[in-house]
Tab-separated table of C-alpha atoms in Angstrom:
chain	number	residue	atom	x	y	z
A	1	UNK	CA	112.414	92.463	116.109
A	2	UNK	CA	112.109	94.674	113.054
A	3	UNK	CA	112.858	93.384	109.854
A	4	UNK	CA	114.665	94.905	106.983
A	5	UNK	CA	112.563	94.741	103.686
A	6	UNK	CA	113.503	96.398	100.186
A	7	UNK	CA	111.152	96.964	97.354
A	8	UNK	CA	112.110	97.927	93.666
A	9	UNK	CA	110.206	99.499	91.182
A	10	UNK	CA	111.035	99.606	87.526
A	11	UNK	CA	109.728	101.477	85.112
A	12	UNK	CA	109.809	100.186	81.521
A	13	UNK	CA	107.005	98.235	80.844
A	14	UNK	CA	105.370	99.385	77.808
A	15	UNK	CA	108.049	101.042	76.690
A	16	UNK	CA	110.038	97.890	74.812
A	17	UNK	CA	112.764	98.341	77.199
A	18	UNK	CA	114.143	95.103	78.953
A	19	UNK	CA	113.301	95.366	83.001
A	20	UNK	CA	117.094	94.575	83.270
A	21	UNK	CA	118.341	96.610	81.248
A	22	UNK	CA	120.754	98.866	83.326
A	23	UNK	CA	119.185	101.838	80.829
A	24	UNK	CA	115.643	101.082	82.773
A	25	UNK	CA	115.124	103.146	85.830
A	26	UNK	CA	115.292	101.418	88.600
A	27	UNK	CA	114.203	102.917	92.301
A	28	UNK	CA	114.933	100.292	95.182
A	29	UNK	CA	113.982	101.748	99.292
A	30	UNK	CA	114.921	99.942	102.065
A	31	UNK	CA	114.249	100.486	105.495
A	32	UNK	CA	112.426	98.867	108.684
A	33	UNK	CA	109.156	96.703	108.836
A	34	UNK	CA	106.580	98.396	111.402
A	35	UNK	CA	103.485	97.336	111.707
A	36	UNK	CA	100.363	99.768	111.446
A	37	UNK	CA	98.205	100.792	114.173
A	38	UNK	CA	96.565	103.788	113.821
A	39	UNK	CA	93.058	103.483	112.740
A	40	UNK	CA	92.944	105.860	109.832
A	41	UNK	CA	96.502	104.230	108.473
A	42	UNK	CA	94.409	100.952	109.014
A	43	UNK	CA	91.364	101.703	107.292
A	44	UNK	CA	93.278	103.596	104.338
A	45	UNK	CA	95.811	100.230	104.103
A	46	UNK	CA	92.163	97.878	103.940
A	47	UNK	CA	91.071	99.952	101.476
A	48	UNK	CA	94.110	99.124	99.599
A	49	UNK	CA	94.502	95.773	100.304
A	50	UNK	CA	90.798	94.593	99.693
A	51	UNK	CA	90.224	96.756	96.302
A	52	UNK	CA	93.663	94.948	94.756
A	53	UNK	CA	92.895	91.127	96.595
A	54	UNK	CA	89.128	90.949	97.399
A	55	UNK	CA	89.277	87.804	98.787
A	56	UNK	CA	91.281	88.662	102.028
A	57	UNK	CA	88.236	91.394	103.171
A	58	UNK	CA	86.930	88.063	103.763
A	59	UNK	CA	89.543	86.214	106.076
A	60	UNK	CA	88.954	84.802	109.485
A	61	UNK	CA	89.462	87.409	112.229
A	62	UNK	CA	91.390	84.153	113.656
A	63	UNK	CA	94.095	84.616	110.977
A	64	UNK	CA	95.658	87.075	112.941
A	65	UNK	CA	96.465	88.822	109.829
A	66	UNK	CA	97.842	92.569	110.115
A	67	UNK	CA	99.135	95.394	108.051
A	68	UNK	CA	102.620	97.076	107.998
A	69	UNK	CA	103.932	99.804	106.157
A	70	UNK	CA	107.944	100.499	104.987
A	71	UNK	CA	109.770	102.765	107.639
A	72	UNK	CA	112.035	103.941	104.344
A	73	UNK	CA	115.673	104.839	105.739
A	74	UNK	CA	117.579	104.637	101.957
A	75	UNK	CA	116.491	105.702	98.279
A	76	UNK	CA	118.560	104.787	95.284
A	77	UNK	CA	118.330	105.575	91.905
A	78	UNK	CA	119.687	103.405	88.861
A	79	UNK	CA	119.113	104.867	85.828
A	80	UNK	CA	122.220	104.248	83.494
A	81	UNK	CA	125.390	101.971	83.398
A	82	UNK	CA	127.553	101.998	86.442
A	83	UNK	CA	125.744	101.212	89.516
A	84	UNK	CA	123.322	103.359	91.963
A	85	UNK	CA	125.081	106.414	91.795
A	86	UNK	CA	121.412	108.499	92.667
A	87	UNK	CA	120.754	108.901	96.224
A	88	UNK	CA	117.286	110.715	97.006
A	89	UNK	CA	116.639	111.742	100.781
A	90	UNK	CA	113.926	110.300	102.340
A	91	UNK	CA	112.475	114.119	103.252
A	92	UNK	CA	112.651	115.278	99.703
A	93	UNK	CA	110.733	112.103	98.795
A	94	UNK	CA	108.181	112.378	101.223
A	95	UNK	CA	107.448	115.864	100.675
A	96	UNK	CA	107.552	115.412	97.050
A	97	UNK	CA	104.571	116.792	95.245
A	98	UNK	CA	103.999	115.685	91.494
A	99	UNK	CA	102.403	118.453	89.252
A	100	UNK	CA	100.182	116.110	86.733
A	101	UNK	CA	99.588	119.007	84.715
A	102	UNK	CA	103.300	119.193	83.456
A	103	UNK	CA	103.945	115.051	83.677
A	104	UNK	CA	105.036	113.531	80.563
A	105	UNK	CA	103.700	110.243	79.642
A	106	UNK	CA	105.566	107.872	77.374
């Protein structure tokens, strides 16, 4: 079966703003484990995988070792006191596109 994974990103390092800090942002999705198997999501996810950890490029084929990607079903936002109160829709995020041009960098 499919499991359920959540990842969190912060977003104050650098900034001299405690990680747990309730004033840091703090973005958590959740959703469903699925395993890749298209080739181009496969080739873009080794490209990934072996530019950050160059070592596994070089893993036995016996490993059995394969990629997934997040299925994200939830977004929350923390970005104050008082809990997750910052739900983002998994369309809007998806079709999200950043303008660099007007990005401020702290």
């Amino acid at each position: 079966g499919k499991q359920w994974y959540q990842r969190r990103v912060r977003g104050c390092e650098g900034q001299g703003i405690d990680n747990d800090s309730p004033t840091c942002p703090y973005v958590a999705l959740s959703g469903q484990m699925a395993e890749v198997v298209d080739e181009d999501e496969i080739a873009y996810a080794k490209g990934g995988m072996f530019q950050r950890h160059p070592i596994t490029a070089f893993w036995p084929p016996a490993h059995g070792f394969r990629f997934y990607k997040l299925v994200i079903q939830n977004i929350l936002v923390l970005d104050y006191y008082g809990g997750a109160h910052k739900h983002v829709s998994v369309e809007d995020y998806l079709a999200y596109k950043p303008s660099w041009d007007n990005m401020t960098v702290f």
